[in-house]
């Protein structure tokens, strides 16, 4: 997992690139973006209706067909118990996407609460919340996740909570920054001068403007969360086998890597491809949002 | 930084450490199962239910009979005296265990950080705004690198370069050649992240008027890139490095596990599994400490790189 | 030992990956034994060694003249929390540091070690051991009868003790005392015929009284003995370093030579990941590795000297919780056994290297093992179906699982992931889950983390329906440990099936105290038959130790009480 918190990956705010540069950048991204969208679509479809893409049973064993290399019958090979790797990757998408989306949603909810409290709450509240975020931030993601898994036992819910909580501080900082900058901008003061109530100003002006850059961050966060959750599974702290899940498949494939490379390479590729695709789309959105009409 | 600024910083650091200790203590206390049983069973390799008379001496030895608050105060008292306690599982003082293990982890993370900077700077200077193909290649590499999970990259590097090609040792020795693969595993994804932010900044700087004027004065392209643009473009990357330290430690846990490398990561995972409260708390506080120090260093690095910050 | 050491490859370290590796290795080892010996032998340990030789590495041992010097780089798997104690992972290490009173040879014969001779009173309750004179611990303390008596007191003291030792002799031991410097008298409450065999395990290794006096932490981290090697440093998470004991003069009678070790020392590395461990051997970073991955077994046989040891004691088997539904009904337990093709499941999961052990009571290498039970409950889904129909589990729900009075036929199978069951073991459990599904069992696989496992979270009758575990032991006396009734006034946490049967209890107790070997064999066989007939456990595979050794290193061997590697006779050929 790249251990990096998603937030710093993209510089939110700051001067936008000139329109010409952006346009060129976007043009150069196009084929990549299309490809990335196809990958994401594939996995979303896999998560919703896996049987459409892979009609076999991901749990069914066939001891006579164990550790088969990729072939026409098993395009991505089979594992030790003769289960079809392609089928398991497709059926694993639901679990992995659920964890990614769930963790990001949780992180966002926590971060929005903290960020807005901090950004709007005045000096004392800001100080307290900032300290709290600082403390959370001083726990590396994996450390916090280890603690959670040890307490609650390994499960998808635990993974969502662990990864979600540990990535919240990064988002919270960013939201606070956005809130502060939006609050200090002229049009909020203007709205206040026009006699709009404080809650209304927050709802109509501060919230949407502070949240806009986050669309991108959320996209990236989903990819990162999946990578993190798979890392937990890799350490043996993920969902219980034999449920197909990408990280758990990687963990199981590790022992066979010198004999059955397909068990390690393909689930890893699924994670990388998916994370890469959402990142590509995220960056593309970023260009559009910052350089386009949204501004 | 003024004396008052230093004092505020220090107080903040102590607050973070206290909170980290408190949080870890209570989380671990809430864990399921009985700690005395755990200690007894681990020593004997059994999983059975223990009788009260078997548990009594263990409870007395570690003070598990005290109230939670009592145990907490006792623990904090020890911390205040610099006593991190004794590991339940390893039967040694926590400070000594950490002291023995932290060296290789620091070497690994620092080397990884250096690798990451080296890769991303070379890439940025060589490809940013150098035409569409080069730019796309450079940014494409960064995007892919940033998305590579450590566990996967590590296993692939291990199998290809150590087991098959035999260029590097298989198990993590502390030798220089044994450091290369683990540090690359940890450094490559980070290089992707640093590269992405540095490239953005770099491209912006190259459009600034002072760059144009430097060129007008006849400065060569490489000179402009390294002497002027780079200095400004690395700032976000430096911030990111401070944030990345915690992440590097997390990554080190996995990398040490993949390469069987000595270090704090292995100790941490097994301590968390064994509910070894003193050891886990000790490591957590160490990481919190590292985090605080690293961010202090980031502030310092800023003032060095960007003289305008010096008066701030 | 009673330790239940993790099954095939215990992942001591918490990462499961490593654990798995070990399992594989073990599995491989077994398979080779099978192929080499043509059939799994009853006297495991020794067989395995010969199997290894047969497997073609062979000629290595013994031919050249031993050479002094060099350091053995040994790639082990799991790191135990303490260096002494009751776990087989600790015993492996103790074998390098400590000497025991006696040693066990293949076939169960007991030979002298620290004790040069022994005799037993007519009523079998008083044992007298004569110790080799002039032996000293490496801290200079004399190893005399008083020192040995102190060890017995320490082990059996409930405050300090070694609970594995207590499991073996706690119910029999009365007292021990030194009659003079070299004569030790051990008094028992009742006869215990497996005594000598039990004493041959490294749990019963003699530690310096100075260490004992320094307290539990010293016993755990810095034990001093009289053995062939001296502990130099324990680098946590990484390795142990040993140096040679230059004045060693107390090797057991079955050693390949007397006197100090040929090598200067050992670096005992903990390499939990099996790919790394095997790679370390092929890359010449290790001279010998433990638990050869089963996927690498064929290649290892061609390139290295390999040895394997099928550990006696119980096999790795599923204990079925007989105290609650559905396994309180013997018909359902039998149906579960018939429903699972464990023989093929084991073969597939362990790459054909580790043998299936259908007799759930004892491992096939244990003396007094009843071979007639080897194929108990051979795969027969038809029979499983009719047993379940007759037991009232005749309806099926939408998912295809059987139900009775609206309750689904669910089996909560809890397994200790990362400490006892290796990745191959987990693969086997998944195979079993899918096989049992065919006849309508819903097997719910629940991995328990090491902290859950060792904190006893899944040790109570209401916490599981089935659980895999094993106890290694050089004799059938282990049945007493595992099957003694779990009663209010004398609880037995090792009875993991919660199966109380006074007849079984009496039969095992009688066997343990019987002097006539033929009668004893018959009683142990009777006990195994009861256990298997009641399907209180379902046999899976044998716990197995394997080594792969670089051809330059000669005369490494696996001792016979529980497969501890012995390095004191080893040397590097020029």
GROMACS .gro file of N, CA, C and O in nm, chain A residues 57-64 66-67 79-83 88 149-154 232-243 247-259, chain C residues 14-21 24 273-275 278 293-296 299 341 344-345 347-351 415 417 423-424 426-428 430-435 437 445-447 449 451-452 457:
model
  376
   57UNK      N    1  -1.844  -2.065  -1.009
   57UNK     CA    2  -1.853  -2.044  -0.865
   57UNK      C    3  -1.713  -2.014  -0.812
   57UNK      O    4  -1.622  -2.095  -0.827
   58UNK      N    5  -1.692  -1.896  -0.751
   58UNK     CA    6  -1.556  -1.861  -0.706
   58UNK      C    7  -1.505  -1.948  -0.591
   58UNK      O    8  -1.388  -1.947  -0.561
   59UNK      N    9  -1.596  -2.020  -0.527
   59UNK     CA   10  -1.554  -2.103  -0.414
   59UNK      C   11  -1.536  -2.249  -0.452
   59UNK      O   12  -1.476  -2.327  -0.378
   60UNK      N   13  -1.590  -2.287  -0.567
   60UNK     CA   14  -1.590  -2.430  -0.603
   60UNK      C   15  -1.448  -2.481  -0.621
   60UNK      O   16  -1.367  -2.421  -0.694
   61UNK      N   17  -1.417  -2.591  -0.555
   61UNK     CA   18  -1.284  -2.648  -0.568
   61UNK      C   19  -1.284  -2.758  -0.674
   61UNK      O   20  -1.387  -2.817  -0.704
   62UNK      N   21  -1.166  -2.782  -0.728
   62UNK     CA   22  -1.148  -2.891  -0.824
   62UNK      C   23  -1.006  -2.942  -0.800
   62UNK      O   24  -0.911  -2.895  -0.861
   63UNK      N   25  -0.995  -3.036  -0.707
   63UNK     CA   26  -0.861  -3.077  -0.662
   63UNK      C   27  -0.778  -3.135  -0.776
   63UNK      O   28  -0.656  -3.133  -0.771
   64UNK      N   29  -0.844  -3.183  -0.880
   64UNK     CA   30  -0.769  -3.241  -0.992
   64UNK      C   31  -0.706  -3.133  -1.078
   64UNK      O   32  -0.618  -3.161  -1.158
   66UNK      N   33  -0.542  -2.845  -0.978
   66UNK     CA   34  -0.477  -2.750  -0.891
   66UNK      C   35  -0.352  -2.688  -0.956
   66UNK      O   36  -0.282  -2.753  -1.032
   67UNK      N   37  -0.331  -2.560  -0.929
   67UNK     CA   38  -0.213  -2.486  -0.978
   67UNK      C   39  -0.192  -2.496  -1.129
   67UNK      O   40  -0.080  -2.517  -1.174
   79UNK      N   41  -0.578  -2.187  -0.856
   79UNK     CA   42  -0.500  -2.187  -0.732
   79UNK      C   43  -0.482  -2.329  -0.679
   79UNK      O   44  -0.516  -2.427  -0.745
   80UNK      N   45  -0.429  -2.338  -0.557
   80UNK     CA   46  -0.395  -2.468  -0.500
   80UNK      C   47  -0.513  -2.566  -0.495
   80UNK      O   48  -0.496  -2.685  -0.510
   81UNK      N   49  -0.632  -2.512  -0.471
   81UNK     CA   50  -0.749  -2.600  -0.464
   81UNK      C   51  -0.822  -2.609  -0.598
   81UNK      O   52  -0.933  -2.660  -0.605
   82UNK      N   53  -0.762  -2.558  -0.704
   82UNK     CA   54  -0.823  -2.568  -0.836
   82UNK      C   55  -0.932  -2.465  -0.862
   82UNK      O   56  -1.011  -2.481  -0.954
   83UNK      N   57  -0.937  -2.361  -0.781
   83UNK     CA   58  -1.037  -2.256  -0.806
   83UNK      C   59  -0.986  -2.164  -0.915
   83UNK      O   60  -0.866  -2.138  -0.926
   88UNK      N   61  -1.236  -1.561  -0.933
   88UNK     CA   62  -1.220  -1.507  -0.798
   88UNK      C   63  -1.186  -1.358  -0.800
   88UNK      O   64  -1.230  -1.282  -0.713
  149UNK      N   65  -0.786  -0.403   1.423
  149UNK     CA   66  -0.807  -0.544   1.389
  149UNK      C   67  -0.783  -0.631   1.512
  149UNK      O   68  -0.854  -0.729   1.534
  150UNK      N   69  -0.686  -0.593   1.593
  150UNK     CA   70  -0.661  -0.674   1.712
  150UNK      C   71  -0.779  -0.667   1.808
  150UNK      O   72  -0.812  -0.765   1.874
  151UNK      N   73  -0.842  -0.549   1.815
  151UNK     CA   74  -0.955  -0.536   1.907
  151UNK      C   75  -1.079  -0.606   1.853
  151UNK      O   76  -1.143  -0.684   1.923
  152UNK      N   77  -1.114  -0.577   1.730
  152UNK     CA   78  -1.243  -0.623   1.679
  152UNK      C   79  -1.236  -0.751   1.597
  152UNK      O   80  -1.338  -0.803   1.555
  153UNK      N   81  -1.116  -0.799   1.572
  153UNK     CA   82  -1.104  -0.919   1.491
  153UNK      C   83  -1.112  -0.882   1.344
  153UNK      O   84  -1.168  -0.779   1.307
  154UNK      N   85  -1.055  -0.966   1.258
  154UNK     CA   86  -1.053  -0.933   1.117
  154UNK      C   87  -1.191  -0.951   1.053
  154UNK      O   88  -1.255  -1.053   1.073
  232UNK      N   89  -0.371  -0.488   0.462
  232UNK     CA   90  -0.410  -0.556   0.586
  232UNK      C   91  -0.432  -0.704   0.560
  232UNK      O   92  -0.388  -0.790   0.635
  233UNK      N   93  -0.503  -0.733   0.452
  233UNK     CA   94  -0.529  -0.872   0.417
  233UNK      C   95  -0.398  -0.945   0.393
  233UNK      O   96  -0.380  -1.061   0.429
  234UNK      N   97  -0.303  -0.873   0.333
  234UNK     CA   98  -0.174  -0.933   0.304
  234UNK      C   99  -0.102  -0.973   0.433
  234UNK      O  100  -0.033  -1.074   0.439
  235UNK      N  101  -0.121  -0.896   0.538
  235UNK     CA  102  -0.061  -0.931   0.667
  235UNK      C  103  -0.144  -1.036   0.739
  235UNK      O  104  -0.116  -1.071   0.853
  236UNK      N  105  -0.247  -1.087   0.672
  236UNK     CA  106  -0.329  -1.191   0.734
  236UNK      C  107  -0.436  -1.134   0.824
  236UNK      O  108  -0.491  -1.204   0.907
  237UNK      N  109  -0.468  -1.006   0.808
  237UNK     CA  110  -0.564  -0.943   0.899
  237UNK      C  111  -0.689  -0.896   0.825
  237UNK      O  112  -0.758  -0.807   0.869
  238UNK      N  113  -0.718  -0.959   0.712
  238UNK     CA  114  -0.833  -0.916   0.634
  238UNK      C  115  -0.952  -1.007   0.651
  238UNK      O  116  -0.969  -1.070   0.754
  239UNK      N  117  -1.034  -1.013   0.547
  239UNK     CA  118  -1.155  -1.096   0.554
  239UNK      C  119  -1.117  -1.244   0.557
  239UNK      O  120  -1.012  -1.284   0.510
  240UNK      N  121  -1.206  -1.323   0.614
  240UNK     CA  122  -1.177  -1.465   0.632
  240UNK      C  123  -1.181  -1.538   0.497
  240UNK      O  124  -1.268  -1.514   0.416
  241UNK      N  125  -1.086  -1.627   0.475
  241UNK     CA  126  -1.094  -1.711   0.357
  241UNK      C  127  -1.211  -1.808   0.370
  241UNK      O  128  -1.256  -1.829   0.482
  242UNK      N  129  -1.260  -1.866   0.264
  242UNK     CA  130  -1.210  -1.855   0.128
  242UNK      C  131  -1.274  -1.742   0.048
  242UNK      O  132  -1.264  -1.742  -0.074
  243UNK      N  133  -1.342  -1.647   0.115
  243UNK     CA  134  -1.405  -1.539   0.041
  243UNK      C  135  -1.304  -1.476  -0.055
  243UNK      O  136  -1.193  -1.449  -0.015
  247UNK      N  137  -0.667  -0.867  -0.169
  247UNK     CA  138  -0.553  -0.872  -0.077
  247UNK      C  139  -0.532  -1.012  -0.021
  247UNK      O  140  -0.419  -1.061  -0.011
  248UNK      N  141  -0.643  -1.079   0.012
  248UNK     CA  142  -0.632  -1.214   0.066
  248UNK      C  143  -0.576  -1.309  -0.040
  248UNK      O  144  -0.500  -1.402  -0.010
  249UNK      N  145  -0.613  -1.286  -0.166
  249UNK     CA  146  -0.560  -1.370  -0.274
  249UNK      C  147  -0.410  -1.350  -0.287
  249UNK      O  148  -0.333  -1.444  -0.307
  250UNK      N  149  -0.368  -1.224  -0.274
  250UNK     CA  150  -0.225  -1.193  -0.280
  250UNK      C  151  -0.151  -1.264  -0.167
  250UNK      O  152  -0.045  -1.323  -0.186
  251UNK      N  153  -0.211  -1.258  -0.049
  251UNK     CA  154  -0.149  -1.321   0.068
  251UNK      C  155  -0.135  -1.470   0.044
  251UNK      O  156  -0.030  -1.530   0.071
  252UNK      N  157  -0.241  -1.531  -0.008
  252UNK     CA  158  -0.237  -1.675  -0.030
  252UNK      C  159  -0.140  -1.711  -0.142
  252UNK      O  160  -0.076  -1.816  -0.139
  253UNK      N  161  -0.127  -1.621  -0.240
  253UNK     CA  162  -0.043  -1.652  -0.354
  253UNK      C  163   0.106  -1.637  -0.326
  253UNK      O  164   0.191  -1.690  -0.398
  254UNK      N  165   0.136  -1.566  -0.218
  254UNK     CA  166   0.275  -1.534  -0.187
  254UNK      C  167   0.362  -1.659  -0.174
  254UNK      O  168   0.477  -1.661  -0.215
  255UNK      N  169   0.305  -1.764  -0.118
  255UNK     CA  170   0.384  -1.886  -0.098
  255UNK      C  171   0.412  -1.960  -0.227
  255UNK      O  172   0.499  -2.047  -0.231
  256UNK      N  173   0.337  -1.930  -0.330
  256UNK     CA  174   0.354  -2.005  -0.454
  256UNK      C  175   0.422  -1.921  -0.560
  256UNK      O  176   0.428  -1.960  -0.676
  257UNK      N  177   0.472  -1.806  -0.519
  257UNK     CA  178   0.514  -1.708  -0.619
  257UNK      C  179   0.624  -1.760  -0.710
  257UNK      O  180   0.631  -1.725  -0.827
  258UNK      N  181   0.709  -1.849  -0.660
  258UNK     CA  182   0.815  -1.900  -0.746
  258UNK      C  183   0.767  -2.015  -0.834
  258UNK      O  184   0.837  -2.057  -0.925
  259UNK      N  185   0.649  -2.067  -0.806
  259UNK     CA  186   0.598  -2.181  -0.883
  259UNK      C  187   0.473  -2.147  -0.963
  259UNK      O  188   0.447  -2.206  -1.066
  621UNK      N  189   0.397  -1.343   1.319
  621UNK     CA  190   0.258  -1.325   1.302
  621UNK      C  191   0.218  -1.323   1.160
  621UNK      O  192   0.104  -1.333   1.130
  622UNK      N  193   0.304  -1.310   1.073
  622UNK     CA  194   0.255  -1.300   0.940
  622UNK      C  195   0.219  -1.438   0.899
  622UNK      O  196   0.293  -1.531   0.916
  623UNK      N  197   0.103  -1.450   0.842
  623UNK     CA  198   0.060  -1.583   0.810
  623UNK      C  199   0.142  -1.641   0.701
  623UNK      O  200   0.160  -1.760   0.692
  624UNK      N  201   0.189  -1.561   0.617
  624UNK     CA  202   0.262  -1.613   0.502
  624UNK      C  203   0.370  -1.704   0.547
  624UNK      O  204   0.388  -1.812   0.494
  625UNK      N  205   0.439  -1.661   0.649
  625UNK     CA  206   0.548  -1.743   0.689
  625UNK      C  207   0.500  -1.874   0.739
  625UNK      O  208   0.562  -1.974   0.720
  626UNK      N  209   0.394  -1.868   0.808
  626UNK     CA  210   0.347  -1.988   0.867
  626UNK      C  211   0.324  -2.087   0.759
  626UNK      O  212   0.356  -2.202   0.769
  627UNK      N  213   0.264  -2.034   0.655
  627UNK     CA  214   0.231  -2.126   0.553
  627UNK      C  215   0.349  -2.194   0.497
  627UNK      O  216   0.347  -2.307   0.460
  628UNK      N  217   0.451  -2.118   0.485
  628UNK     CA  218   0.567  -2.174   0.424
  628UNK      C  219   0.607  -2.297   0.497
  628UNK      O  220   0.636  -2.401   0.443
  631UNK      N  221   0.413  -2.597   0.425
  631UNK     CA  222   0.447  -2.660   0.299
  631UNK      C  223   0.565  -2.749   0.316
  631UNK      O  224   0.570  -2.862   0.272
  880UNK      N  225   0.881  -1.636   0.619
  880UNK     CA  226   0.826  -1.648   0.484
  880UNK      C  227   0.893  -1.764   0.412
  880UNK      O  228   1.015  -1.770   0.402
  881UNK      N  229   0.813  -1.855   0.360
  881UNK     CA  230   0.874  -1.976   0.306
  881UNK      C  231   0.952  -1.950   0.177
  881UNK      O  232   1.052  -2.015   0.152
  882UNK      N  233   0.908  -1.854   0.099
  882UNK     CA  234   0.981  -1.823  -0.023
  882UNK      C  235   1.120  -1.768   0.013
  882UNK      O  236   1.220  -1.804  -0.048
  885UNK      N  237   1.341  -2.066   0.170
  885UNK     CA  238   1.399  -2.157   0.071
  885UNK      C  239   1.498  -2.081  -0.019
  885UNK      O  240   1.604  -2.133  -0.054
  900UNK      N  241   0.946  -2.576   0.198
  900UNK     CA  242   0.813  -2.556   0.139
  900UNK      C  243   0.772  -2.679   0.057
  900UNK      O  244   0.853  -2.731  -0.020
  901UNK      N  245   0.648  -2.723   0.070
  901UNK     CA  246   0.608  -2.844  -0.004
  901UNK      C  247   0.617  -2.823  -0.155
  901UNK      O  248   0.645  -2.917  -0.228
  902UNK      N  249   0.594  -2.699  -0.200
  902UNK     CA  250   0.603  -2.676  -0.345
  902UNK      C  251   0.747  -2.691  -0.395
  902UNK      O  252   0.770  -2.713  -0.514
  903UNK      N  253   0.842  -2.677  -0.304
  903UNK     CA  254   0.983  -2.685  -0.345
  903UNK      C  255   1.044  -2.822  -0.314
  903UNK      O  256   1.163  -2.843  -0.336
  906UNK      N  257   1.230  -3.026  -0.595
  906UNK     CA  258   1.356  -2.963  -0.633
  906UNK      C  259   1.460  -2.978  -0.521
  906UNK      O  260   1.577  -3.007  -0.545
  948UNK      N  261  -1.365  -3.561   0.213
  948UNK     CA  262  -1.260  -3.641   0.149
  948UNK      C  263  -1.125  -3.589   0.196
  948UNK      O  264  -1.054  -3.520   0.123
  951UNK      N  265  -0.783  -3.697   0.003
  951UNK     CA  266  -0.749  -3.620  -0.117
  951UNK      C  267  -0.727  -3.472  -0.087
  951UNK      O  268  -0.647  -3.406  -0.152
  952UNK      N  269  -0.801  -3.423   0.011
  952UNK     CA  270  -0.784  -3.284   0.050
  952UNK      C  271  -0.643  -3.256   0.100
  952UNK      O  272  -0.581  -3.156   0.066
  954UNK      N  273  -0.374  -3.441   0.034
  954UNK     CA  274  -0.281  -3.461  -0.076
  954UNK      C  275  -0.272  -3.334  -0.162
  954UNK      O  276  -0.163  -3.290  -0.199
  955UNK      N  277  -0.386  -3.276  -0.189
  955UNK     CA  278  -0.388  -3.157  -0.274
  955UNK      C  279  -0.327  -3.037  -0.202
  955UNK      O  280  -0.244  -2.966  -0.257
  956UNK      N  281  -0.367  -3.015  -0.078
  956UNK     CA  282  -0.322  -2.894  -0.007
  956UNK      C  283  -0.171  -2.899   0.020
  956UNK      O  284  -0.105  -2.796   0.021
  957UNK      N  285  -0.118  -3.018   0.045
  957UNK     CA  286   0.023  -3.029   0.081
  957UNK      C  287   0.108  -3.086  -0.034
  957UNK      O  288   0.215  -3.141  -0.011
  958UNK      N  289   0.057  -3.073  -0.154
  958UNK     CA  290   0.133  -3.116  -0.271
  958UNK      C  291   0.183  -3.260  -0.260
  958UNK      O  292   0.290  -3.294  -0.311
 1022UNK      N  293  -1.011  -2.173   1.358
 1022UNK     CA  294  -0.874  -2.222   1.347
 1022UNK      C  295  -0.776  -2.112   1.383
 1022UNK      O  296  -0.797  -1.996   1.354
 1024UNK      N  297  -0.517  -1.905   1.311
 1024UNK     CA  298  -0.440  -1.861   1.195
 1024UNK      C  299  -0.311  -1.798   1.243
 1024UNK      O  300  -0.308  -1.730   1.343
 1030UNK      N  301  -0.062  -2.203   0.604
 1030UNK     CA  302  -0.145  -2.169   0.489
 1030UNK      C  303  -0.194  -2.295   0.419
 1030UNK      O  304  -0.307  -2.300   0.371
 1031UNK      N  305  -0.110  -2.398   0.413
 1031UNK     CA  306  -0.157  -2.522   0.352
 1031UNK      C  307  -0.268  -2.584   0.435
 1031UNK      O  308  -0.362  -2.641   0.382
 1033UNK      N  309  -0.479  -2.415   0.603
 1033UNK     CA  310  -0.598  -2.336   0.574
 1033UNK      C  311  -0.659  -2.381   0.440
 1033UNK      O  312  -0.781  -2.391   0.426
 1034UNK      N  313  -0.572  -2.408   0.343
 1034UNK     CA  314  -0.622  -2.460   0.215
 1034UNK      C  315  -0.699  -2.589   0.236
 1034UNK      O  316  -0.808  -2.609   0.180
 1035UNK      N  317  -0.645  -2.676   0.320
 1035UNK     CA  318  -0.714  -2.802   0.350
 1035UNK      C  319  -0.852  -2.775   0.412
 1035UNK      O  320  -0.951  -2.837   0.374
 1037UNK      N  321  -1.037  -2.523   0.372
 1037UNK     CA  322  -1.127  -2.475   0.267
 1037UNK      C  323  -1.176  -2.590   0.180
 1037UNK      O  324  -1.292  -2.592   0.138
 1038UNK      N  325  -1.087  -2.684   0.153
 1038UNK     CA  326  -1.130  -2.803   0.078
 1038UNK      C  327  -1.239  -2.876   0.155
 1038UNK      O  328  -1.341  -2.917   0.097
 1039UNK      N  329  -1.217  -2.892   0.285
 1039UNK     CA  330  -1.314  -2.963   0.368
 1039UNK      C  331  -1.447  -2.889   0.369
 1039UNK      O  332  -1.555  -2.949   0.361
 1040UNK      N  333  -1.439  -2.758   0.377
 1040UNK     CA  334  -1.561  -2.676   0.378
 1040UNK      C  335  -1.646  -2.702   0.253
 1040UNK      O  336  -1.768  -2.722   0.261
 1041UNK      N  337  -1.578  -2.706   0.138
 1041UNK     CA  338  -1.652  -2.727   0.013
 1041UNK      C  339  -1.705  -2.870   0.002
 1041UNK      O  340  -1.814  -2.892  -0.050
 1042UNK      N  341  -1.627  -2.966   0.053
 1042UNK     CA  342  -1.673  -3.105   0.047
 1042UNK      C  343  -1.795  -3.125   0.137
 1042UNK      O  344  -1.894  -3.187   0.098
 1044UNK      N  345  -2.007  -2.914   0.222
 1044UNK     CA  346  -2.122  -2.843   0.164
 1044UNK      C  347  -2.205  -2.935   0.074
 1044UNK      O  348  -2.328  -2.922   0.067
 1052UNK      N  349  -1.590  -2.094   0.845
 1052UNK     CA  350  -1.447  -2.087   0.881
 1052UNK      C  351  -1.418  -1.957   0.954
 1052UNK      O  352  -1.441  -1.849   0.901
 1053UNK      N  353  -1.368  -1.966   1.075
 1053UNK     CA  354  -1.338  -1.847   1.154
 1053UNK      C  355  -1.190  -1.847   1.191
 1053UNK      O  356  -1.146  -1.927   1.273
 1054UNK      N  357  -1.112  -1.759   1.129
 1054UNK     CA  358  -0.970  -1.753   1.168
 1054UNK      C  359  -0.956  -1.679   1.301
 1054UNK      O  360  -1.015  -1.573   1.320
 1056UNK      N  361  -0.705  -1.484   1.556
 1056UNK     CA  362  -0.572  -1.424   1.558
 1056UNK      C  363  -0.491  -1.487   1.672
 1056UNK      O  364  -0.549  -1.545   1.764
 1058UNK      N  365  -0.359  -1.356   1.923
 1058UNK     CA  366  -0.396  -1.309   2.057
 1058UNK      C  367  -0.529  -1.370   2.099
 1058UNK      O  368  -0.549  -1.403   2.215
 1059UNK      N  369  -0.622  -1.386   2.006
 1059UNK     CA  370  -0.747  -1.454   2.041
 1059UNK      C  371  -0.720  -1.599   2.079
 1059UNK      O  372  -0.776  -1.652   2.175
 1064UNK      N  373  -0.988  -1.719   2.398
 1064UNK     CA  374  -1.121  -1.675   2.356
 1064UNK      C  375  -1.203  -1.791   2.300
 1064UNK      O  376  -1.323  -1.797   2.314
   0.00000   0.00000   0.00000
